[in-house]
Amino acid sequence: MKHVDLAFGTVYGSAQFVAETLADELADLGYSVRLWQSHELNDFTPSNEGLLILVSSTTGSGDLPEDIQSWYYRIQSTAPYLPGLHYSVIGLGDSSYSEFCGAGEKLDALFTELGAKRVLPLLRIDAMETMEPELEAKTWLTQWHQQVQHGLND
Ligand SMILES: Cc1cc2nc3c(=O)[nH]c(=O)nc-3n(C[C@H](O)[C@H](O)[C@H](O)COP(=O)(O)O)c2cc1C
């Protein structure tokens, strides 16, 4: 059974709801899933194997939500080398802001720098386009699942 770690950054709860929805779907697909709550992130360093999905909204002007900021800076400063990790990022944002999905971009860039392999390109979900980001995320997960089953390159 493949294991997936899921973490989220949120201000108003949408990204958390998307992550919870994905956790349920992943379990239904037969993955073992750990959804890391914000207060648990201190104990979480991704291992150099397995699968990681990050879901984060953007706040301020292209900034990470406070609940995931210290985790981001810790991983950035400890800089584990993670060539065996397959990761994906879902960014929630609003295209009326100039730094659309800036936090998602930061997370995506960080894991690329750490040598991890991107399963699918950054998904940007636009609050101007949808009130139900979890639906886009579920469609995306179907693609992700196919990729994980058939197409992971290491
Ligand atoms: C004060 C504020 C600042 C925001 N700044 C950005 C931004 O710079 N870029 C962006 O794409 N979205 C921005 N957003 C939009 C949120 O990321 C978007 O509404 C998201 O769906 C909120 O998800 P959450 O409920 O998980 O926090 C901002 C929203 C607020 C209220």
PDB file of C-alpha atoms and ligand atoms in Angstrom:
ATOM      1  CA  MET A   1       0.000   0.000   0.000  1.00  0.00           C
ATOM      2  CA  LYS A   2       1.466   3.365  -1.021  1.00  0.00           C
ATOM      3  CA  HIS A   3       1.692   6.051   1.639  1.00  0.00           C
ATOM      4  CA  VAL A   4       0.728   9.692   1.077  1.00  0.00           C
ATOM      5  CA  ASP A   5       1.553  12.586   3.404  1.00  0.00           C
ATOM      6  CA  LEU A   6      -0.764  15.558   3.077  1.00  0.00           C
ATOM      7  CA  ALA A   7      -0.210  19.007   4.569  1.00  0.00           C
ATOM      8  CA  PHE A   8      -2.036  22.281   4.108  1.00  0.00           C
ATOM      9  CA  GLY A   9      -1.707  26.004   4.691  1.00  0.00           C
ATOM     10  CA  THR A  10      -4.893  27.984   5.149  1.00  0.00           C
ATOM     11  CA  VAL A  11      -6.258  31.251   6.477  1.00  0.00           C
ATOM     12  CA  TYR A  12     -10.018  30.763   6.143  1.00  0.00           C
ATOM     13  CA  GLY A  13     -10.241  26.973   5.914  1.00  0.00           C
ATOM     14  CA  SER A  14     -10.719  26.274   2.190  1.00  0.00           C
ATOM     15  CA  ALA A  15      -7.316  24.665   1.691  1.00  0.00           C
ATOM     16  CA  GLN A  16      -7.881  22.551   4.794  1.00  0.00           C
ATOM     17  CA  PHE A  17     -11.224  21.384   3.426  1.00  0.00           C
ATOM     18  CA  VAL A  18      -9.595  20.534   0.085  1.00  0.00           C
ATOM     19  CA  ALA A  19      -6.875  18.556   1.900  1.00  0.00           C
ATOM     20  CA  GLU A  20      -9.493  16.703   3.995  1.00  0.00           C
ATOM     21  CA  THR A  21     -11.459  15.876   0.834  1.00  0.00           C
ATOM     22  CA  LEU A  22      -8.316  14.531  -0.828  1.00  0.00           C
ATOM     23  CA  ALA A  23      -7.447  12.477   2.257  1.00  0.00           C
ATOM     24  CA  ASP A  24     -10.855  10.760   2.090  1.00  0.00           C
ATOM     25  CA  GLU A  25     -10.538  10.153  -1.656  1.00  0.00           C
ATOM     26  CA  LEU A  26      -7.019   8.768  -1.285  1.00  0.00           C
ATOM     27  CA  ALA A  27      -8.162   6.364   1.408  1.00  0.00           C
ATOM     28  CA  ASP A  28     -10.983   5.216  -0.897  1.00  0.00           C
ATOM     29  CA  LEU A  29      -8.393   4.634  -3.622  1.00  0.00           C
ATOM     30  CA  GLY A  30      -6.475   2.351  -1.272  1.00  0.00           C
ATOM     31  CA  TYR A  31      -3.617   4.626  -0.156  1.00  0.00           C
ATOM     32  CA  SER A  32      -2.508   4.909   3.427  1.00  0.00           C
ATOM     33  CA  VAL A  33      -2.849   8.609   4.241  1.00  0.00           C
ATOM     34  CA  ARG A  34      -1.536  10.913   6.931  1.00  0.00           C
ATOM     35  CA  LEU A  35      -3.127  14.347   6.986  1.00  0.00           C
ATOM     36  CA  TRP A  36      -0.821  16.554   9.025  1.00  0.00           C
ATOM     37  CA  GLN A  37      -2.641  19.152  11.107  1.00  0.00           C
ATOM     38  CA  SER A  38      -1.038  22.576  11.426  1.00  0.00           C
ATOM     39  CA  HIS A  39       0.010  22.004  15.069  1.00  0.00           C
ATOM     40  CA  GLU A  40       1.713  18.713  14.086  1.00  0.00           C
ATOM     41  CA  LEU A  41       3.911  20.156  11.350  1.00  0.00           C
ATOM     42  CA  ASN A  42       6.802  20.669  13.792  1.00  0.00           C
ATOM     43  CA  ASP A  43       7.178  16.892  13.821  1.00  0.00           C
ATOM     44  CA  PHE A  44       6.964  16.441  10.084  1.00  0.00           C
ATOM     45  CA  THR A  45       9.943  16.273   7.767  1.00  0.00           C
ATOM     46  CA  PRO A  46       9.132  14.511   4.499  1.00  0.00           C
ATOM     47  CA  SER A  47      11.106  11.312   4.069  1.00  0.00           C
ATOM     48  CA  ASN A  48      13.147  10.587   0.982  1.00  0.00           C
ATOM     49  CA  GLU A  49      10.538   8.219  -0.396  1.00  0.00           C
ATOM     50  CA  GLY A  50       6.806   8.079  -0.876  1.00  0.00           C
ATOM     51  CA  LEU A  51       4.327  10.707  -1.861  1.00  0.00           C
ATOM     52  CA  LEU A  52       3.623  14.213  -0.604  1.00  0.00           C
ATOM     53  CA  ILE A  53       0.701  16.474  -1.503  1.00  0.00           C
ATOM     54  CA  LEU A  54       0.648  20.081  -0.288  1.00  0.00           C
ATOM     55  CA  VAL A  55      -2.432  22.287  -0.478  1.00  0.00           C
ATOM     56  CA  SER A  56      -2.008  25.966   0.297  1.00  0.00           C
ATOM     57  CA  SER A  57      -3.881  29.196  -0.158  1.00  0.00           C
ATOM     58  CA  THR A  58      -2.030  32.489  -0.583  1.00  0.00           C
ATOM     59  CA  THR A  59      -2.376  35.485   1.718  1.00  0.00           C
ATOM     60  CA  GLY A  60      -1.018  39.036   1.890  1.00  0.00           C
ATOM     61  CA  SER A  61       0.713  39.622  -1.381  1.00  0.00           C
ATOM     62  CA  GLY A  62       1.874  36.231  -2.559  1.00  0.00           C
ATOM     63  CA  ASP A  63       2.599  35.060   1.013  1.00  0.00           C
ATOM     64  CA  LEU A  64       2.260  31.703   2.732  1.00  0.00           C
ATOM     65  CA  PRO A  65      -0.481  31.375   5.366  1.00  0.00           C
ATOM     66  CA  GLU A  66       0.888  31.681   8.896  1.00  0.00           C
ATOM     67  CA  ASP A  67       0.026  28.066   9.794  1.00  0.00           C
ATOM     68  CA  ILE A  68       2.488  26.655   7.242  1.00  0.00           C
ATOM     69  CA  GLN A  69       5.138  29.410   7.293  1.00  0.00           C
ATOM     70  CA  SER A  70       7.408  28.069  10.012  1.00  0.00           C
ATOM     71  CA  TRP A  71       7.340  24.586   8.472  1.00  0.00           C
ATOM     72  CA  TYR A  72       8.302  26.074   5.102  1.00  0.00           C
ATOM     73  CA  TYR A  73      11.214  28.019   6.619  1.00  0.00           C
ATOM     74  CA  ARG A  74      12.408  25.016   8.622  1.00  0.00           C
ATOM     75  CA  ILE A  75      12.453  22.762   5.564  1.00  0.00           C
ATOM     76  CA  GLN A  76      14.125  25.516   3.553  1.00  0.00           C
ATOM     77  CA  SER A  77      16.854  26.018   6.135  1.00  0.00           C
ATOM     78  CA  THR A  78      17.499  22.355   6.930  1.00  0.00           C
ATOM     79  CA  ALA A  79      17.333  21.583   3.191  1.00  0.00           C
ATOM     80  CA  PRO A  80      17.028  17.788   3.244  1.00  0.00           C
ATOM     81  CA  TYR A  81      17.999  16.221  -0.091  1.00  0.00           C
ATOM     82  CA  LEU A  82      14.874  14.383  -1.285  1.00  0.00           C
ATOM     83  CA  PRO A  83      15.424  12.890  -4.732  1.00  0.00           C
ATOM     84  CA  GLY A  84      13.270   9.872  -3.843  1.00  0.00           C
ATOM     85  CA  LEU A  85      10.210  11.938  -2.869  1.00  0.00           C
ATOM     86  CA  HIS A  86       7.363  12.478  -5.342  1.00  0.00           C
ATOM     87  CA  TYR A  87       5.445  15.628  -4.520  1.00  0.00           C
ATOM     88  CA  SER A  88       2.603  17.743  -5.846  1.00  0.00           C
ATOM     89  CA  VAL A  89       1.249  21.149  -4.875  1.00  0.00           C
ATOM     90  CA  ILE A  90      -2.251  22.534  -5.143  1.00  0.00           C
ATOM     91  CA  GLY A  91      -2.451  26.315  -4.784  1.00  0.00           C
ATOM     92  CA  LEU A  92      -5.655  28.109  -3.893  1.00  0.00           C
ATOM     93  CA  GLY A  93      -5.672  31.747  -4.871  1.00  0.00           C
ATOM     94  CA  ASP A  94      -7.508  34.569  -6.520  1.00  0.00           C
ATOM     95  CA  SER A  95      -6.446  35.797  -9.926  1.00  0.00           C
ATOM     96  CA  SER A  96      -7.421  39.373  -9.079  1.00  0.00           C
ATOM     97  CA  TYR A  97      -4.196  39.480  -6.981  1.00  0.00           C
ATOM     98  CA  SER A  98      -0.951  40.128  -8.816  1.00  0.00           C
ATOM     99  CA  GLU A  99       0.868  37.249  -7.058  1.00  0.00           C
ATOM    100  CA  PHE A 100      -1.679  34.635  -8.089  1.00  0.00           C
ATOM    101  CA  CYS A 101      -1.086  31.437  -6.086  1.00  0.00           C
ATOM    102  CA  GLY A 102       2.262  32.808  -4.904  1.00  0.00           C
ATOM    103  CA  ALA A 103       2.371  30.489  -1.878  1.00  0.00           C
ATOM    104  CA  GLY A 104       1.785  27.434  -4.051  1.00  0.00           C
ATOM    105  CA  GLU A 105       4.611  28.602  -6.299  1.00  0.00           C
ATOM    106  CA  LYS A 106       6.952  28.997  -3.308  1.00  0.00           C
ATOM    107  CA  LEU A 107       6.224  25.483  -2.058  1.00  0.00           C
ATOM    108  CA  ASP A 108       6.586  24.028  -5.536  1.00  0.00           C
ATOM    109  CA  ALA A 109       9.944  25.767  -6.052  1.00  0.00           C
ATOM    110  CA  LEU A 110      11.217  24.651  -2.629  1.00  0.00           C
ATOM    111  CA  PHE A 111      10.632  20.953  -3.270  1.00  0.00           C
ATOM    112  CA  THR A 112      12.168  21.166  -6.712  1.00  0.00           C
ATOM    113  CA  GLU A 113      15.254  22.723  -5.090  1.00  0.00           C
ATOM    114  CA  LEU A 114      15.392  19.807  -2.650  1.00  0.00           C
ATOM    115  CA  GLY A 115      15.612  17.405  -5.578  1.00  0.00           C
ATOM    116  CA  ALA A 116      12.098  15.974  -5.181  1.00  0.00           C
ATOM    117  CA  LYS A 117      10.176  14.891  -8.285  1.00  0.00           C
ATOM    118  CA  ARG A 118       6.980  16.684  -9.252  1.00  0.00           C
ATOM    119  CA  VAL A 119       4.169  14.245 -10.070  1.00  0.00           C
ATOM    120  CA  LEU A 120       2.001  16.863 -11.814  1.00  0.00           C
ATOM    121  CA  PRO A 121       2.485  20.581 -12.472  1.00  0.00           C
ATOM    122  CA  LEU A 122       1.257  23.028  -9.817  1.00  0.00           C
ATOM    123  CA  LEU A 123      -2.542  23.138  -9.857  1.00  0.00           C
ATOM    124  CA  ARG A 124      -3.815  26.707  -9.420  1.00  0.00           C
ATOM    125  CA  ILE A 125      -7.425  26.926  -8.243  1.00  0.00           C
ATOM    126  CA  ASP A 126      -8.894  30.363  -8.754  1.00  0.00           C
ATOM    127  CA  ALA A 127     -11.485  31.689  -6.282  1.00  0.00           C
ATOM    128  CA  MET A 128     -12.692  33.998  -9.082  1.00  0.00           C
ATOM    129  CA  GLU A 129     -13.702  30.912 -11.063  1.00  0.00           C
ATOM    130  CA  THR A 130     -15.020  28.474  -8.471  1.00  0.00           C
ATOM    131  CA  MET A 131     -16.594  28.422  -5.034  1.00  0.00           C
ATOM    132  CA  GLU A 132     -15.912  24.677  -4.750  1.00  0.00           C
ATOM    133  CA  PRO A 133     -12.162  24.158  -4.997  1.00  0.00           C
ATOM    134  CA  GLU A 134     -12.530  20.585  -3.738  1.00  0.00           C
ATOM    135  CA  LEU A 135     -14.242  19.610  -7.006  1.00  0.00           C
ATOM    136  CA  GLU A 136     -11.272  20.746  -9.098  1.00  0.00           C
ATOM    137  CA  ALA A 137      -8.975  19.018  -6.652  1.00  0.00           C
ATOM    138  CA  LYS A 138     -10.905  15.754  -6.990  1.00  0.00           C
ATOM    139  CA  THR A 139     -10.658  15.852 -10.794  1.00  0.00           C
ATOM    140  CA  TRP A 140      -6.938  16.566 -10.449  1.00  0.00           C
ATOM    141  CA  LEU A 141      -6.569  13.607  -8.068  1.00  0.00           C
ATOM    142  CA  THR A 142      -7.824  11.231 -10.757  1.00  0.00           C
ATOM    143  CA  GLN A 143      -4.941  12.338 -12.979  1.00  0.00           C
ATOM    144  CA  TRP A 144      -2.515  12.178 -10.072  1.00  0.00           C
ATOM    145  CA  HIS A 145      -3.601   8.616  -9.246  1.00  0.00           C
ATOM    146  CA  GLN A 146      -3.096   7.527 -12.869  1.00  0.00           C
ATOM    147  CA  GLN A 147       0.328   9.092 -12.906  1.00  0.00           C
ATOM    148  CA  VAL A 148       1.315   7.413  -9.646  1.00  0.00           C
ATOM    149  CA  GLN A 149       0.080   4.050 -10.856  1.00  0.00           C
ATOM    150  CA  HIS A 150       1.643   4.142 -14.277  1.00  0.00           C
ATOM    151  CA  GLY A 151       4.080   6.938 -14.769  1.00  0.00           C
ATOM    152  CA  LEU A 152       6.427   7.791 -11.909  1.00  0.00           C
ATOM    153  CA  ASN A 153       9.962   8.311 -13.125  1.00  0.00           C
ATOM    154  CA  ASP A 154      12.677   8.185 -10.567  1.00  0.00           C
TER     155      ASP A 154
HETATM  156  C1  LIG B   1      -6.080  39.433   2.626  1.00  0.00           C
HETATM  157  C2  LIG B   1      -6.039  38.452   1.470  1.00  0.00           C
HETATM  158  C3  LIG B   1      -4.912  38.419   0.681  1.00  0.00           C
HETATM  159  C4  LIG B   1      -4.845  37.525  -0.410  1.00  0.00           C
HETATM  160  N1  LIG B   1      -3.734  37.515  -1.214  1.00  0.00           N
HETATM  161  C5  LIG B   1      -3.691  36.689  -2.292  1.00  0.00           C
HETATM  162  C6  LIG B   1      -2.557  36.688  -3.169  1.00  0.00           C
HETATM  163  O1  LIG B   1      -1.579  37.426  -3.010  1.00  0.00           O
HETATM  164  N2  LIG B   1      -2.570  35.827  -4.217  1.00  0.00           N
HETATM  165  C7  LIG B   1      -3.614  34.986  -4.484  1.00  0.00           C
HETATM  166  O2  LIG B   1      -3.565  34.247  -5.456  1.00  0.00           O
HETATM  167  N3  LIG B   1      -4.703  34.965  -3.651  1.00  0.00           N
HETATM  168  C8  LIG B   1      -4.764  35.790  -2.580  1.00  0.00           C
HETATM  169  N4  LIG B   1      -5.851  35.768  -1.748  1.00  0.00           N
HETATM  170  C9  LIG B   1      -6.982  34.841  -2.061  1.00  0.00           C
HETATM  171  C10 LIG B   1      -6.986  33.549  -1.227  1.00  0.00           C
HETATM  172  O3  LIG B   1      -5.776  32.826  -1.383  1.00  0.00           O
HETATM  173  C11 LIG B   1      -8.169  32.682  -1.702  1.00  0.00           C
HETATM  174  O4  LIG B   1      -9.362  33.356  -1.392  1.00  0.00           O
HETATM  175  C12 LIG B   1      -8.162  31.288  -1.093  1.00  0.00           C
HETATM  176  O5  LIG B   1      -9.190  30.529  -1.696  1.00  0.00           O
HETATM  177  C13 LIG B   1      -8.371  31.317   0.413  1.00  0.00           C
HETATM  178  O6  LIG B   1      -8.203  29.982   0.881  1.00  0.00           O
HETATM  179  P1  LIG B   1      -8.169  29.641   2.459  1.00  0.00           P
HETATM  180  O7  LIG B   1      -9.615  29.658   2.914  1.00  0.00           O
HETATM  181  O8  LIG B   1      -7.599  28.266   2.533  1.00  0.00           O
HETATM  182  O9  LIG B   1      -7.324  30.632   3.159  1.00  0.00           O
HETATM  183  C14 LIG B   1      -5.937  36.653  -0.679  1.00  0.00           C
HETATM  184  C15 LIG B   1      -7.069  36.711   0.161  1.00  0.00           C
HETATM  185  C16 LIG B   1      -7.133  37.600   1.215  1.00  0.00           C
HETATM  186  C17 LIG B   1      -8.389  37.661   2.051  1.00  0.00           C
END
